[in-house]
Amino acid sequence: MSFAPEYLDPDHAPRREQLDQRRGLVLVEFGTAWCGYCQAAAAGVRSLLERYPAVEHVKVEDGPGRPLGRSFRVKLWPNFVLMRDGAVVHQLARPSRGELADAFQRFAGSEAAGG
């Protein structure tokens, strides 16, 4: 899959039930376009997704009271949820680039490009 450059409007984002039915490894990213931390994380996320092309990237605009973010207990942005076959395997709130890379290595290592 590829890097999702834009945040999906919550009205057009998948529902939790739909994410729970996805197969394979999915990175669900919560944030907003105006969030400085989210903007700073974008290059690192893009780089990781290039190394792990089998990972699906879903980027969802979040805000107070939004049901999808609440279902994952999102408190800080960016918030990254790694799901495998519909189950949450790891969640990171405002991680460093290294922390996110470590999570990808741990949960998607076998799915790396050329690996």
mmCIF file of C-alpha atoms in Angstrom:
data_model
loop_
_atom_site.group_PDB
_atom_site.id
_atom_site.type_symbol
_atom_site.label_atom_id
_atom_site.label_comp_id
_atom_site.label_asym_id
_atom_site.label_seq_id
_atom_site.Cartn_x
_atom_site.Cartn_y
_atom_site.Cartn_z
ATOM 1 C CA MET A 1 0.000 0.000 0.000
ATOM 2 C CA SER A 2 1.093 3.567 -0.076
ATOM 3 C CA PHE A 3 1.310 6.598 2.135
ATOM 4 C CA ALA A 4 -2.034 8.373 2.533
ATOM 5 C CA PRO A 5 -1.166 12.073 2.150
ATOM 6 C CA GLU A 6 -4.484 13.493 3.373
ATOM 7 C CA TYR A 7 -6.485 12.921 6.521
ATOM 8 C CA LEU A 8 -9.893 11.435 5.809
ATOM 9 C CA ASP A 9 -12.818 13.484 7.003
ATOM 10 C CA PRO A 10 -14.433 11.503 9.847
ATOM 11 C CA ASP A 11 -17.652 11.255 7.822
ATOM 12 C CA HIS A 12 -15.735 9.424 5.068
ATOM 13 C CA ALA A 13 -13.379 7.393 7.239
ATOM 14 C CA PRO A 14 -13.969 3.698 7.831
ATOM 15 C CA ARG A 15 -15.957 2.780 10.911
ATOM 16 C CA ARG A 16 -14.356 0.737 13.688
ATOM 17 C CA GLU A 17 -16.262 -2.354 12.604
ATOM 18 C CA GLN A 18 -14.812 -1.993 9.105
ATOM 19 C CA LEU A 19 -11.260 -1.664 10.439
ATOM 20 C CA ASP A 20 -11.815 -4.701 12.646
ATOM 21 C CA GLN A 21 -12.626 -6.721 9.505
ATOM 22 C CA ARG A 22 -9.510 -5.730 7.528
ATOM 23 C CA ARG A 23 -6.965 -8.450 6.838
ATOM 24 C CA GLY A 24 -3.222 -7.993 7.017
ATOM 25 C CA LEU A 25 -1.335 -5.215 8.757
ATOM 26 C CA VAL A 26 -3.030 -1.814 8.879
ATOM 27 C CA LEU A 27 -1.576 1.416 10.244
ATOM 28 C CA VAL A 28 -4.368 3.709 11.410
ATOM 29 C CA GLU A 29 -3.069 7.236 11.947
ATOM 30 C CA PHE A 30 -5.075 9.818 13.879
ATOM 31 C CA GLY A 31 -4.277 13.521 13.719
ATOM 32 C CA THR A 32 -5.114 16.740 11.899
ATOM 33 C CA ALA A 33 -3.598 18.660 9.010
ATOM 34 C CA TRP A 34 -2.815 21.644 11.259
ATOM 35 C CA CYS A 35 -1.046 19.589 13.971
ATOM 36 C CA GLY A 36 2.669 20.399 13.974
ATOM 37 C CA TYR A 37 3.578 17.031 15.489
ATOM 38 C CA CYS A 38 1.563 15.291 12.759
ATOM 39 C CA GLN A 39 3.277 17.309 10.032
ATOM 40 C CA ALA A 40 6.694 16.504 11.513
ATOM 41 C CA ALA A 41 5.908 12.770 11.582
ATOM 42 C CA ALA A 42 4.769 12.595 7.943
ATOM 43 C CA ALA A 43 8.208 12.102 6.340
ATOM 44 C CA GLY A 44 9.073 9.265 8.720
ATOM 45 C CA VAL A 45 5.741 7.550 8.145
ATOM 46 C CA ARG A 46 6.146 7.855 4.376
ATOM 47 C CA SER A 47 9.650 6.349 4.586
ATOM 48 C CA LEU A 48 8.459 3.411 6.688
ATOM 49 C CA LEU A 49 5.557 2.691 4.375
ATOM 50 C CA GLU A 50 7.944 2.640 1.422
ATOM 51 C CA ARG A 51 9.979 -0.021 3.256
ATOM 52 C CA TYR A 52 6.847 -1.980 4.204
ATOM 53 C CA PRO A 53 4.579 -1.785 1.132
ATOM 54 C CA ALA A 54 2.197 -4.499 2.367
ATOM 55 C CA VAL A 55 1.065 -2.272 5.254
ATOM 56 C CA GLU A 56 -2.203 -0.462 4.553
ATOM 57 C CA HIS A 57 -2.236 3.174 5.733
ATOM 58 C CA VAL A 58 -5.482 4.772 6.895
ATOM 59 C CA LYS A 59 -5.150 8.409 7.943
ATOM 60 C CA VAL A 60 -8.126 9.811 9.875
ATOM 61 C CA GLU A 61 -8.785 13.366 11.008
ATOM 62 C CA ASP A 62 -9.542 13.285 14.708
ATOM 63 C CA GLY A 63 -11.089 15.665 17.197
ATOM 64 C CA PRO A 64 -12.957 15.788 20.498
ATOM 65 C CA GLY A 65 -15.798 13.307 20.692
ATOM 66 C CA ARG A 66 -15.112 11.647 17.352
ATOM 67 C CA PRO A 67 -16.298 8.036 17.667
ATOM 68 C CA LEU A 68 -13.474 6.307 15.809
ATOM 69 C CA GLY A 69 -10.727 8.049 17.780
ATOM 70 C CA ARG A 70 -12.594 7.442 21.021
ATOM 71 C CA SER A 71 -12.894 3.740 20.223
ATOM 72 C CA PHE A 72 -9.067 3.610 20.215
ATOM 73 C CA ARG A 73 -8.778 5.954 23.246
ATOM 74 C CA VAL A 74 -6.846 8.550 21.249
ATOM 75 C CA LYS A 75 -5.644 11.401 23.476
ATOM 76 C CA LEU A 76 -2.583 12.814 21.662
ATOM 77 C CA TRP A 77 -1.737 13.349 17.997
ATOM 78 C CA PRO A 78 -0.353 11.851 16.008
ATOM 79 C CA ASN A 79 -1.599 8.546 17.298
ATOM 80 C CA PHE A 80 -0.679 5.371 15.439
ATOM 81 C CA VAL A 81 -2.578 2.110 15.805
ATOM 82 C CA LEU A 82 -1.099 -1.021 14.244
ATOM 83 C CA MET A 83 -3.721 -3.666 13.586
ATOM 84 C CA ARG A 84 -3.184 -7.180 12.279
ATOM 85 C CA ASP A 85 -6.232 -8.997 10.937
ATOM 86 C CA GLY A 86 -8.558 -6.620 12.779
ATOM 87 C CA ALA A 87 -6.863 -6.778 16.185
ATOM 88 C CA VAL A 88 -4.814 -3.987 17.738
ATOM 89 C CA VAL A 89 -1.245 -5.229 18.164
ATOM 90 C CA HIS A 90 0.413 -1.932 19.130
ATOM 91 C CA GLN A 91 -0.495 1.701 19.702
ATOM 92 C CA LEU A 92 1.795 4.715 19.928
ATOM 93 C CA ALA A 93 0.951 8.279 20.911
ATOM 94 C CA ARG A 94 3.276 10.964 19.532
ATOM 95 C CA PRO A 95 6.174 8.530 19.044
ATOM 96 C CA SER A 96 9.681 9.389 17.990
ATOM 97 C CA ARG A 97 10.705 8.245 14.523
ATOM 98 C CA GLY A 98 12.775 5.489 16.156
ATOM 99 C CA GLU A 99 9.864 4.223 18.252
ATOM 100 C CA LEU A 100 7.649 3.995 15.185
ATOM 101 C CA ALA A 101 10.411 2.270 13.197
ATOM 102 C CA ASP A 102 10.879 -0.250 16.029
ATOM 103 C CA ALA A 103 7.150 -1.026 16.011
ATOM 104 C CA PHE A 104 7.216 -1.586 12.248
ATOM 105 C CA GLN A 105 10.244 -3.867 12.580
ATOM 106 C CA ARG A 106 8.556 -5.849 15.328
ATOM 107 C CA PHE A 107 5.145 -6.242 13.706
ATOM 108 C CA ALA A 108 5.840 -5.900 9.979
ATOM 109 C CA GLY A 109 9.438 -7.063 9.705
ATOM 110 C CA SER A 110 8.627 -10.019 7.478
ATOM 111 C CA GLU A 111 6.642 -7.742 5.155
ATOM 112 C CA ALA A 112 9.539 -5.412 4.319
ATOM 113 C CA ALA A 113 10.208 -4.705 0.658
ATOM 114 C CA GLY A 114 12.806 -7.117 -0.624
ATOM 115 C CA GLY A 115 12.695 -9.065 2.643
#
